[in-house]
GROMACS .gro file of C-alpha atoms in nm:
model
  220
    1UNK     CA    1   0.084   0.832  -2.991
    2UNK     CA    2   0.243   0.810  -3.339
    3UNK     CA    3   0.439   1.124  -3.274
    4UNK     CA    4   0.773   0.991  -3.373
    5UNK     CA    5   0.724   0.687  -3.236
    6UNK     CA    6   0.508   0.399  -3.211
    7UNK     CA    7   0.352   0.257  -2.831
    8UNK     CA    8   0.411  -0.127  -2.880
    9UNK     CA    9   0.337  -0.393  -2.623
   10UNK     CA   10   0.553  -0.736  -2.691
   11UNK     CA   11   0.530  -1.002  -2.474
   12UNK     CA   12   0.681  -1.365  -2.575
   13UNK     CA   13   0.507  -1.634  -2.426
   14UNK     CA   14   0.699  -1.980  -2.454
   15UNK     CA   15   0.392  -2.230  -2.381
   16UNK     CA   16   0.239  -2.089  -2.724
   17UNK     CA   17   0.566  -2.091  -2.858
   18UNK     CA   18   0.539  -1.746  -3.026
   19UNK     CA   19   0.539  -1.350  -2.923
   20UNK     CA   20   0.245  -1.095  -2.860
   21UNK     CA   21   0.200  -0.775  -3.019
   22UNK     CA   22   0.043  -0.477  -2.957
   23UNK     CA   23  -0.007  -0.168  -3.019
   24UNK     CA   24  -0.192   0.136  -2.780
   25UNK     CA   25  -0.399   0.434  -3.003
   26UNK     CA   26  -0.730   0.559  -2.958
   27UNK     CA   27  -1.051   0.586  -3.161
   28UNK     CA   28  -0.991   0.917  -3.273
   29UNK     CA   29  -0.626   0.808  -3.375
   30UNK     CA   30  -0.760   0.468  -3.602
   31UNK     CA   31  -0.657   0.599  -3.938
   32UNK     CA   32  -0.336   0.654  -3.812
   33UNK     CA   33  -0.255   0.311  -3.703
   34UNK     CA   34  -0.222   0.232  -4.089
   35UNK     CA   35   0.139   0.414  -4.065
   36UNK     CA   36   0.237   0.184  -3.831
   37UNK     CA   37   0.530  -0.097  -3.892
   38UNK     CA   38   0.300  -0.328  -3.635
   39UNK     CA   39  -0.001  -0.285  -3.917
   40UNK     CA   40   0.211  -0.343  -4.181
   41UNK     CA   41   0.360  -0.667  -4.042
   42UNK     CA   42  -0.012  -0.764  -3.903
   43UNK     CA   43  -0.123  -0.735  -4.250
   44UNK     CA   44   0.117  -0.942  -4.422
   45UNK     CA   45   0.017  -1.191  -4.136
   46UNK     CA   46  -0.366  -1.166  -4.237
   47UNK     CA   47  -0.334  -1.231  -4.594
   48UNK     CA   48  -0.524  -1.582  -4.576
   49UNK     CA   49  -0.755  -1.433  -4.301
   50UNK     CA   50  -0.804  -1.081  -4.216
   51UNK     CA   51  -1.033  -1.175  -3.895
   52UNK     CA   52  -0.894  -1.047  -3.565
   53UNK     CA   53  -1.017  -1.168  -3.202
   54UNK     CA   54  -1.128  -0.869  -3.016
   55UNK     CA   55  -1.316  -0.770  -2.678
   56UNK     CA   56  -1.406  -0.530  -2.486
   57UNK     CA   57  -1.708  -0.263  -2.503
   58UNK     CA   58  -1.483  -0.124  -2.828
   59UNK     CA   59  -1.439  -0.382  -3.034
   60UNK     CA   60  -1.815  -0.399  -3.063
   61UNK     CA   61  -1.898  -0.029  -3.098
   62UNK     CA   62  -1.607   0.055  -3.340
   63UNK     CA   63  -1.674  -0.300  -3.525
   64UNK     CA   64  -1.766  -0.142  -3.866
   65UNK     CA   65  -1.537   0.121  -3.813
   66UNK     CA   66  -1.245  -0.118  -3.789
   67UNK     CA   67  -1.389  -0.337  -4.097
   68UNK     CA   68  -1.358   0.002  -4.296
   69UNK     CA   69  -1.049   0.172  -4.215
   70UNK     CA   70  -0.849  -0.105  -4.162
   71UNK     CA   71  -0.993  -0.387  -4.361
   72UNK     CA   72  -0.984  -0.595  -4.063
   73UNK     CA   73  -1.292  -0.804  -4.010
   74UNK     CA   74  -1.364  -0.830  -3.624
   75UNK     CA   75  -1.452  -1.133  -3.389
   76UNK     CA   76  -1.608  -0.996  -3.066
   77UNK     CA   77  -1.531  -1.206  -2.803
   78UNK     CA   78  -1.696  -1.194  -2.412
   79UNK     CA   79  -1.426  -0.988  -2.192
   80UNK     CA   80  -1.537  -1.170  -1.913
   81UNK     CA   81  -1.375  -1.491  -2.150
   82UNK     CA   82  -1.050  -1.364  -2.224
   83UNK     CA   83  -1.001  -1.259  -1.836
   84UNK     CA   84  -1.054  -1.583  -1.681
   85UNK     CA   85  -0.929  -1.759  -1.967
   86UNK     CA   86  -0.632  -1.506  -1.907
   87UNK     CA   87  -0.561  -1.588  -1.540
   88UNK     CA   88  -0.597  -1.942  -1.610
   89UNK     CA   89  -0.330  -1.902  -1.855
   90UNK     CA   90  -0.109  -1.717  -1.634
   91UNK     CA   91  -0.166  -1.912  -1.330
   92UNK     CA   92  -0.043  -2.249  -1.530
   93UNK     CA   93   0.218  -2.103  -1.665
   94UNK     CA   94   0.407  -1.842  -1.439
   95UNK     CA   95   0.209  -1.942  -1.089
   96UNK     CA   96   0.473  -1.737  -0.918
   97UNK     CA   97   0.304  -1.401  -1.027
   98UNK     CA   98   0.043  -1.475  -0.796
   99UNK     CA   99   0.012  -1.343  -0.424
  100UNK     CA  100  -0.223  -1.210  -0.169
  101UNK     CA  101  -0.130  -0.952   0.077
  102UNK     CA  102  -0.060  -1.018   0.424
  103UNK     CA  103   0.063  -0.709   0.576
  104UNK     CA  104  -0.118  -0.579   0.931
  105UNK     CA  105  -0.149  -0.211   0.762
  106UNK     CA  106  -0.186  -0.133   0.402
  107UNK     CA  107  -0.215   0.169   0.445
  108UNK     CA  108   0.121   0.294   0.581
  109UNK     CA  109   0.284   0.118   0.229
  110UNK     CA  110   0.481   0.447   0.003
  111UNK     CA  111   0.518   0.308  -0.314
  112UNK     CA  112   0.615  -0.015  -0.227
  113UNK     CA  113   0.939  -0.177  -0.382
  114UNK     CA  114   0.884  -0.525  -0.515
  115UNK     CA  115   1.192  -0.631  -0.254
  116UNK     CA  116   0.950  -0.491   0.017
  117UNK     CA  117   0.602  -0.630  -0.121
  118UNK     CA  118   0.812  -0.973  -0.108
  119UNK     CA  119   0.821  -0.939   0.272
  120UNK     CA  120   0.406  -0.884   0.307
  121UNK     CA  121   0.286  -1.145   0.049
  122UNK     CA  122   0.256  -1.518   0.068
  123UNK     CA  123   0.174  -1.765  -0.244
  124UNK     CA  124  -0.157  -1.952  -0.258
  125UNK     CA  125  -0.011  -2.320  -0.209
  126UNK     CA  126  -0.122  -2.387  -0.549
  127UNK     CA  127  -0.481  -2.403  -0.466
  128UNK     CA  128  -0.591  -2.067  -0.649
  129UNK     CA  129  -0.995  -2.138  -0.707
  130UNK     CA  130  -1.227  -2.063  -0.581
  131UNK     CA  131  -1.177  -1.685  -0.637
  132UNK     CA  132  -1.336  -1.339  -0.716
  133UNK     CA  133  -1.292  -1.183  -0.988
  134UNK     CA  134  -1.347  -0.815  -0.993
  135UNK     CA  135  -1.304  -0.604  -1.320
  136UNK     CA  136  -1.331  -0.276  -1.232
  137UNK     CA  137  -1.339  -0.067  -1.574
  138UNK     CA  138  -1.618   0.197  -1.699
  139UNK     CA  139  -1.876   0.031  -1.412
  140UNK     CA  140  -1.766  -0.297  -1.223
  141UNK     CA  141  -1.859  -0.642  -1.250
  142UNK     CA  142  -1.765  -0.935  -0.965
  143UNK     CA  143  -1.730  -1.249  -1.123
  144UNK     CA  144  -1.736  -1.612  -0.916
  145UNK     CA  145  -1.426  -1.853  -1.053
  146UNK     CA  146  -1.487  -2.190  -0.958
  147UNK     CA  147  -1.191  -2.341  -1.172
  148UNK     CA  148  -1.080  -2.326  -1.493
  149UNK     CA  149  -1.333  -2.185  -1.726
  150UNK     CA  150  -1.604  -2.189  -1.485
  151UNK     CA  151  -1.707  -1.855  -1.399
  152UNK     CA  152  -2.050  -1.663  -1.329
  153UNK     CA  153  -2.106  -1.303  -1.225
  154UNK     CA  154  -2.228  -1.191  -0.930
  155UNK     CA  155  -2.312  -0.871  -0.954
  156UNK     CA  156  -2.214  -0.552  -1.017
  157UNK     CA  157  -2.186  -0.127  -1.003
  158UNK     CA  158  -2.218   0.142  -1.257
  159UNK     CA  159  -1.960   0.368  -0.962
  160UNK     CA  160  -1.579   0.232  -1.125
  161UNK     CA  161  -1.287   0.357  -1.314
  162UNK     CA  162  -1.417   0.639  -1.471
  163UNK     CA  163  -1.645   0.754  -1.176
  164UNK     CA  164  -1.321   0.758  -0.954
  165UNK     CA  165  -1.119   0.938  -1.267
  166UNK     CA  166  -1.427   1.208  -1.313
  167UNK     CA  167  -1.423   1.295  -0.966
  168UNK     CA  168  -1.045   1.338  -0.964
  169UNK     CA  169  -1.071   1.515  -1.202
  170UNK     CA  170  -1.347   1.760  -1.070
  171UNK     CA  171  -1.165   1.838  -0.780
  172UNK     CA  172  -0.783   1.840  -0.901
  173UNK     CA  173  -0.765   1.891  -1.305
  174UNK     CA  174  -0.601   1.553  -1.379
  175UNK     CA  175  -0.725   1.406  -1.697
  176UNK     CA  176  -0.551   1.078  -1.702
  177UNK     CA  177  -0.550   0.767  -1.499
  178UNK     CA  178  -0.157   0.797  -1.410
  179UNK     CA  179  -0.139   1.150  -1.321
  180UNK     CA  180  -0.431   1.081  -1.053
  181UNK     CA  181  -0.218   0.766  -0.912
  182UNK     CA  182   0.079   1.058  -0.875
  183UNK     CA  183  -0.110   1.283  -0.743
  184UNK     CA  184  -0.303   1.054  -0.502
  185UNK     CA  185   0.058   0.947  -0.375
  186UNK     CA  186   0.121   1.336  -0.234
  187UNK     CA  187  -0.251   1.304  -0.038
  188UNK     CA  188  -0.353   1.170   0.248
  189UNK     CA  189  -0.635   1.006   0.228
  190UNK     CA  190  -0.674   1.020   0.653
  191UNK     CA  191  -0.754   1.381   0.579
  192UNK     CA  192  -1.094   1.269   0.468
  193UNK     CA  193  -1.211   0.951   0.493
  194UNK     CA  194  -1.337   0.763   0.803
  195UNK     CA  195  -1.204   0.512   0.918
  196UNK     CA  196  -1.323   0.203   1.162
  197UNK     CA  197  -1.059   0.357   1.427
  198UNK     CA  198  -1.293   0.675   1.377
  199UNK     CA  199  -1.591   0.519   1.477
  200UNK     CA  200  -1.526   0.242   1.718
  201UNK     CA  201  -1.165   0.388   1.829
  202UNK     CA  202  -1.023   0.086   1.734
  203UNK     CA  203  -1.023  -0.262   1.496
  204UNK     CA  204  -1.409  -0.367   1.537
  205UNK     CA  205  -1.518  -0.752   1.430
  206UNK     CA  206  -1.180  -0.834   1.286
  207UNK     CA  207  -1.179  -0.504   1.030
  208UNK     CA  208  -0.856  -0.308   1.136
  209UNK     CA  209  -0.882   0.057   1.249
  210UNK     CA  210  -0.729   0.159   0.961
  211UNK     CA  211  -0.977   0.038   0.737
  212UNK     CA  212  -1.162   0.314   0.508
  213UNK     CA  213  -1.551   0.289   0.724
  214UNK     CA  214  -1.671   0.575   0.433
  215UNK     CA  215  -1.536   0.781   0.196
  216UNK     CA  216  -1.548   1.145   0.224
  217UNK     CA  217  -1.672   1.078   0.574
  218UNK     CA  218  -1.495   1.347   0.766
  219UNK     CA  219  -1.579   1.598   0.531
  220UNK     CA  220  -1.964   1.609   0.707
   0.00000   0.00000   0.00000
């Protein structure tokens, strides 16, 4: 980051009439986000009020941190919030983003095209709640959505992203999310996990045979 260039997300989003920015640094990288044209313009934005709606586990621990280097005062708000308030967003707005999967095997999808995903999927007939929610980040949390802006969680893991990322990168050397999706594409995943084929020989109480039974099975 900031070598050169500058990692911008823009999205424009025509119910609130106005465009998204963004901009992707680290912690370690903060002070440098001053050099940026996207600070520059946010500041001249924030001359009335420098207060910036934040979330996630960062925006709390880095809150004074952010007041300081950046003279940006912080509002933490819940991530669970801003997801469901998210997908309710989305949903209303651009419904056809939605799917669920209906292949027979997903399993034996390469790096599916969207033209080829557009052949397993089906839309949800506009009747999108009740749903689960599952945020998968440092832990996991599953979250019940009952309809818009009604939402409780469920429960919940401390094994997520960065357990998965910390083994893969144990056993391979990859230090980033996207080079364990490449490498993950050149595995094969039958090569150690067991499957329900492996223990019943076939689909067992509707679960198909190629469903994962337990991970790292076959390496007993």
């Amino acid at each position: 980051f900031l070598k050169g260039t500058e990692l911008r997300l823009e999205f424009n989003d025509g119910p609130l009439k106005g465009t998204l920015h963004g901009v992707i640094t680290t912690y370690a990288k903060l002070a440098e986000v001053k050099e940026t044209k996207f600070y520059q313009r946010l500041q001249k934005r924030l001359k009335e009020n420098k207060q910036v709606n934040a979330t996630g586990g960062g925006s709390w621990k880095y809150n004074e941190t952010v007041n300081s280097q950046l003279n940006i005062e912080i509002h933490n708000v819940r991530e669970s919030l801003c997801m469901v308030t998210g997908i309710d967003h989305i949903y209303n707005f651009a419904p056809d983003t939605f799917y669920r999967y209906l292949g027979d095997d997903i399993t034996q999808i390469q790096q599916p095209s969207l033209e080829e995903l557009a052949t397993e999927v089906d839309d949800f007939g506009g009747n999108l709640y009740p749903y689960m929610l599952v945020n998968i980040r440092s832990g996991l949390s599953l979250w019940k959505v009952s309809g818009p802006g009604q939402f409780e969680r469920v429960t919940g893991s401390h094994i997520g992203g960065t357990t998965i990322l910390g083994l893969a990168k144990m056993m391979t050397g990859v230090s980033s999310f996207g080079e364990m999706i490449k490498v993950a594409f050149d595995g094969d995943s039958n090569l150690v996990d067991m499957t329900v084929g492996d223990i019943y020989g076939k689909g067992y109480l509707g679960l198909q045979s190629s469903m994962i039974a337990s991970s790292f099975g076959k390496l007993i």
